[in-house]
Amino acid sequence: MSDLQANKDETTVDRQSSSSVDLDGPSPLRKMISVASIAAGIQFGWALQLSLLTPYVQLLGVPHKWPSFIWLCGPVSGLLVQPSVGYFSDRCTSRFGRRRPFIATGALLVAVSVVLIGYAADFGHSMGDKIDKPVKMRAVVIFALGFWILDVANNTLQGPCRAFLGDLAAGDAQKTRTANAFFSFFMAVGNVLGYAAGSYTNLYKIFPFTMTKACDIYCANLKSCFFLSITLLLVVTIIALWYVEDKQWSPKADSDNEKTPFFGEIFGAFKVMKRPMWMLLIVTALNWIAWFPFLLYDTDWMGREVYGGDSKGDDKMKKLYNQGIHVGALGLMLNSIVLGVMSLGIEGISRKMGGAKRLWGAVNIILAVCLAMTVLVTKKAEEHRRIAGPMALPTDGIRAGALTLFALLGIPLADFL
């Protein structure tokens, strides 16, 4: 969801560009593309986080109902880290520029977190976790630490990247829209790559050293995916920070640099907010309540409900569960493709439907229907297993129905973002 938090609208960059470095004019398009490409590396990691980490933490022994508490770091870090990083980034006087130090720090923190998450089982085993025990407590603690660092690191990256694009646009409205378009495009690229990697079951064969005594095939695949993720992120980050200049900023002596803190602006806005805006915020909050379970348990639902597997069962049940997880990652890739296509045409669709209000209402209905249809898919899968046996794979029709729901949910997601 932090995946969702990354998608700010154009007004974010507009606001950030207003306090940007004084440049001679907008930077060349190639430099904007270079900075925007960092979004692909960020979103690759988010895609893996959304599709694979909830099932993985259950394999370490965390009960099915508890992963949502680990995921609380997403909203918390998004609420606190991004505005704080933005505040200090705007006032940074480093000789390396205002944005580059924060982007570099975020990328390094991602690398640290990926090592902690990928090697949580190995570190836990070396510290005393027993392989035959269902709950590997030391591995869970290391995983949770890495997970929280990953969310903080991603939020540290996103804000300065968007602000850097605003600086490069230098207040030019057309350049700002172009920068946002490229950022969204590379986010879609990262999503597709991440979900594609998560859906491939033999990725560990590229990195055979990832499979150890404490790390089975699923764990080894997760490590391999994160190796690809951090490699992509580091490559695009190093190229962007080396190629694109970020001029040192110095506050002007005759200017008033004291501004109302971010949270002060938020609470001040609440006081003057009209009733229609309050209604909009309430409906948006309800949207998040609907989206959060899907984003948290989508692949788990595919492995547990559609495929009938169990992360705590015997080897056959675990195999079924893992198959469902990888098919769920494929569904998320389809979701990202639909989201990308819809994002490109959403303005035209809005005009044809008579305005954004009608479009918003329509996509909320699509969201409600699709989420309700997951119950039907679950019942059909359970009925099939009662007839064909508990180890039977879902029929092509059931699997196609589940993947169709994943794809269709890309429509309301495009409007929601």
Short mmCIF file of C-alpha atoms in Angstrom, two decimals, residues 132-274:
data_model
loop_
_atom_site.label_atom_id
_atom_site.label_comp_id
_atom_site.label_asym_id
_atom_site.label_seq_id
_atom_site.Cartn_x
_atom_site.Cartn_y
_atom_site.Cartn_z
CA ASP A 132 11.40 -28.62 12.76
CA LYS A 133 9.64 -26.06 14.97
CA PRO A 134 6.54 -24.42 13.41
CA VAL A 135 7.33 -20.95 14.80
CA LYS A 136 10.79 -19.52 14.09
CA MET A 137 10.68 -16.58 16.46
CA ARG A 138 14.16 -15.17 15.81
CA ALA A 139 13.55 -15.26 12.05
CA VAL A 140 10.20 -13.49 12.54
CA VAL A 141 11.84 -10.68 14.55
CA ILE A 142 14.56 -10.21 11.91
CA PHE A 143 11.92 -10.27 9.15
CA ALA A 144 9.75 -7.68 10.92
CA LEU A 145 12.78 -5.41 11.43
CA GLY A 146 13.72 -5.68 7.75
CA PHE A 147 10.10 -5.12 6.71
CA TRP A 148 9.82 -1.89 8.68
CA ILE A 149 13.18 -0.65 7.39
CA LEU A 150 12.02 -1.42 3.83
CA ASP A 151 8.86 0.65 4.23
CA VAL A 152 10.78 3.55 5.78
CA ALA A 153 13.40 3.34 3.02
CA ASN A 154 10.82 3.32 0.21
CA ASN A 155 9.07 6.33 1.71
CA THR A 156 12.45 8.05 2.05
CA LEU A 157 13.03 7.49 -1.67
CA GLN A 158 9.65 8.49 -3.07
CA GLY A 159 9.31 12.04 -1.76
CA PRO A 160 12.79 13.32 -2.80
CA CYS A 161 12.46 11.64 -6.21
CA ARG A 162 9.25 13.51 -6.93
CA ALA A 163 10.68 16.72 -5.51
CA PHE A 164 13.77 16.28 -7.70
CA LEU A 165 11.51 16.04 -10.74
CA GLY A 166 9.79 19.22 -9.61
CA ASP A 167 13.16 20.94 -9.35
CA LEU A 168 14.10 19.79 -12.85
CA ALA A 169 10.78 21.06 -14.24
CA ALA A 170 11.62 24.50 -12.78
CA GLY A 171 7.96 25.52 -12.52
CA ASP A 172 7.13 24.74 -16.16
CA ALA A 173 3.61 23.23 -16.16
CA GLN A 174 4.12 21.12 -19.29
CA LYS A 175 7.44 19.76 -18.02
CA THR A 176 5.83 18.98 -14.68
CA ARG A 177 3.07 16.95 -16.37
CA THR A 178 5.67 15.17 -18.48
CA ALA A 179 7.74 14.36 -15.39
CA ASN A 180 4.69 12.93 -13.62
CA ALA A 181 3.78 10.89 -16.69
CA PHE A 182 7.24 9.32 -16.85
CA PHE A 183 7.24 8.64 -13.11
CA SER A 184 3.89 6.83 -13.44
CA PHE A 185 5.13 4.95 -16.49
CA PHE A 186 8.20 3.64 -14.68
CA MET A 187 6.05 2.72 -11.69
CA ALA A 188 3.95 0.55 -14.01
CA VAL A 189 7.14 -1.00 -15.45
CA GLY A 190 8.36 -1.81 -11.94
CA ASN A 191 5.00 -3.33 -11.00
CA VAL A 192 4.93 -5.59 -14.05
CA LEU A 193 8.54 -6.71 -13.54
CA GLY A 194 8.01 -7.34 -9.82
CA TYR A 195 4.82 -9.35 -10.20
CA ALA A 196 6.29 -11.28 -13.15
CA ALA A 197 9.31 -12.21 -11.04
CA GLY A 198 7.05 -13.22 -8.16
CA SER A 199 4.98 -15.48 -10.41
CA TYR A 200 8.02 -17.41 -11.73
CA THR A 201 8.61 -20.50 -9.59
CA ASN A 202 12.10 -21.45 -10.76
CA LEU A 203 13.88 -18.14 -10.32
CA TYR A 204 16.04 -19.62 -7.57
CA LYS A 205 17.87 -21.72 -10.17
CA ILE A 206 19.54 -18.52 -11.40
CA PHE A 207 20.96 -18.06 -7.88
CA PRO A 208 21.45 -21.65 -6.61
CA PHE A 209 23.28 -20.46 -3.49
CA THR A 210 20.00 -18.99 -2.18
CA MET A 211 18.67 -22.43 -1.22
CA THR A 212 20.01 -23.51 2.17
CA LYS A 213 19.16 -25.86 5.00
CA ALA A 214 16.93 -23.22 6.59
CA CYS A 215 15.62 -21.75 3.32
CA ASP A 216 13.33 -23.86 1.11
CA ILE A 217 12.38 -23.28 -2.54
CA TYR A 218 9.82 -20.56 -1.75
CA CYS A 219 12.31 -18.75 0.48
CA ALA A 220 15.04 -19.13 -2.19
CA ASN A 221 12.71 -17.67 -4.84
CA LEU A 222 12.02 -14.72 -2.55
CA LYS A 223 15.75 -14.10 -2.10
CA SER A 224 16.29 -14.28 -5.86
CA CYS A 225 13.48 -11.81 -6.53
CA PHE A 226 14.94 -9.34 -4.05
CA PHE A 227 18.41 -9.71 -5.56
CA LEU A 228 16.95 -8.63 -8.91
CA SER A 229 15.01 -5.83 -7.22
CA ILE A 230 17.98 -4.30 -5.41
CA THR A 231 20.18 -4.66 -8.48
CA LEU A 232 17.68 -2.72 -10.60
CA LEU A 233 17.21 -0.06 -7.92
CA LEU A 234 20.92 0.48 -7.35
CA VAL A 235 21.68 0.64 -11.09
CA VAL A 236 19.01 3.25 -11.91
CA THR A 237 19.78 5.23 -8.73
CA ILE A 238 23.54 5.37 -9.36
CA ILE A 239 23.01 6.39 -12.99
CA ALA A 240 20.52 9.13 -12.05
CA LEU A 241 22.59 10.56 -9.20
CA TRP A 242 25.76 10.53 -11.30
CA TYR A 243 24.18 11.94 -14.45
CA VAL A 244 21.74 14.54 -13.11
CA GLU A 245 23.12 17.57 -11.28
CA ASP A 246 21.48 18.64 -8.04
CA LYS A 247 22.74 22.13 -7.28
CA GLN A 248 23.59 23.09 -3.73
CA TRP A 249 20.90 25.21 -2.14
CA SER A 250 21.55 28.15 0.13
CA PRO A 251 18.76 30.06 1.90
CA LYS A 252 18.55 33.67 0.90
CA ALA A 253 19.49 36.07 3.70
CA ASP A 254 16.57 38.39 2.99
CA SER A 255 13.92 35.67 2.72
CA ASP A 256 11.74 34.25 5.41
CA ASN A 257 12.48 30.54 5.46
CA GLU A 258 10.35 29.78 8.47
CA LYS A 259 7.26 27.95 7.26
CA THR A 260 4.39 26.30 9.01
CA PRO A 261 5.36 22.66 9.68
CA PHE A 262 3.65 20.06 7.55
CA PHE A 263 1.38 18.77 10.30
CA GLY A 264 0.46 22.32 11.19
CA GLU A 265 -0.73 22.83 7.62
CA ILE A 266 -2.79 19.63 7.79
CA PHE A 267 -4.57 20.51 11.04
CA GLY A 268 -5.09 24.06 9.83
CA ALA A 269 -6.78 22.77 6.68
CA PHE A 270 -9.18 20.64 8.75
CA LYS A 271 -10.52 23.77 10.42
CA VAL A 272 -11.64 25.39 7.16
CA MET A 273 -12.69 22.27 5.26
CA LYS A 274 -16.22 22.33 3.77
#
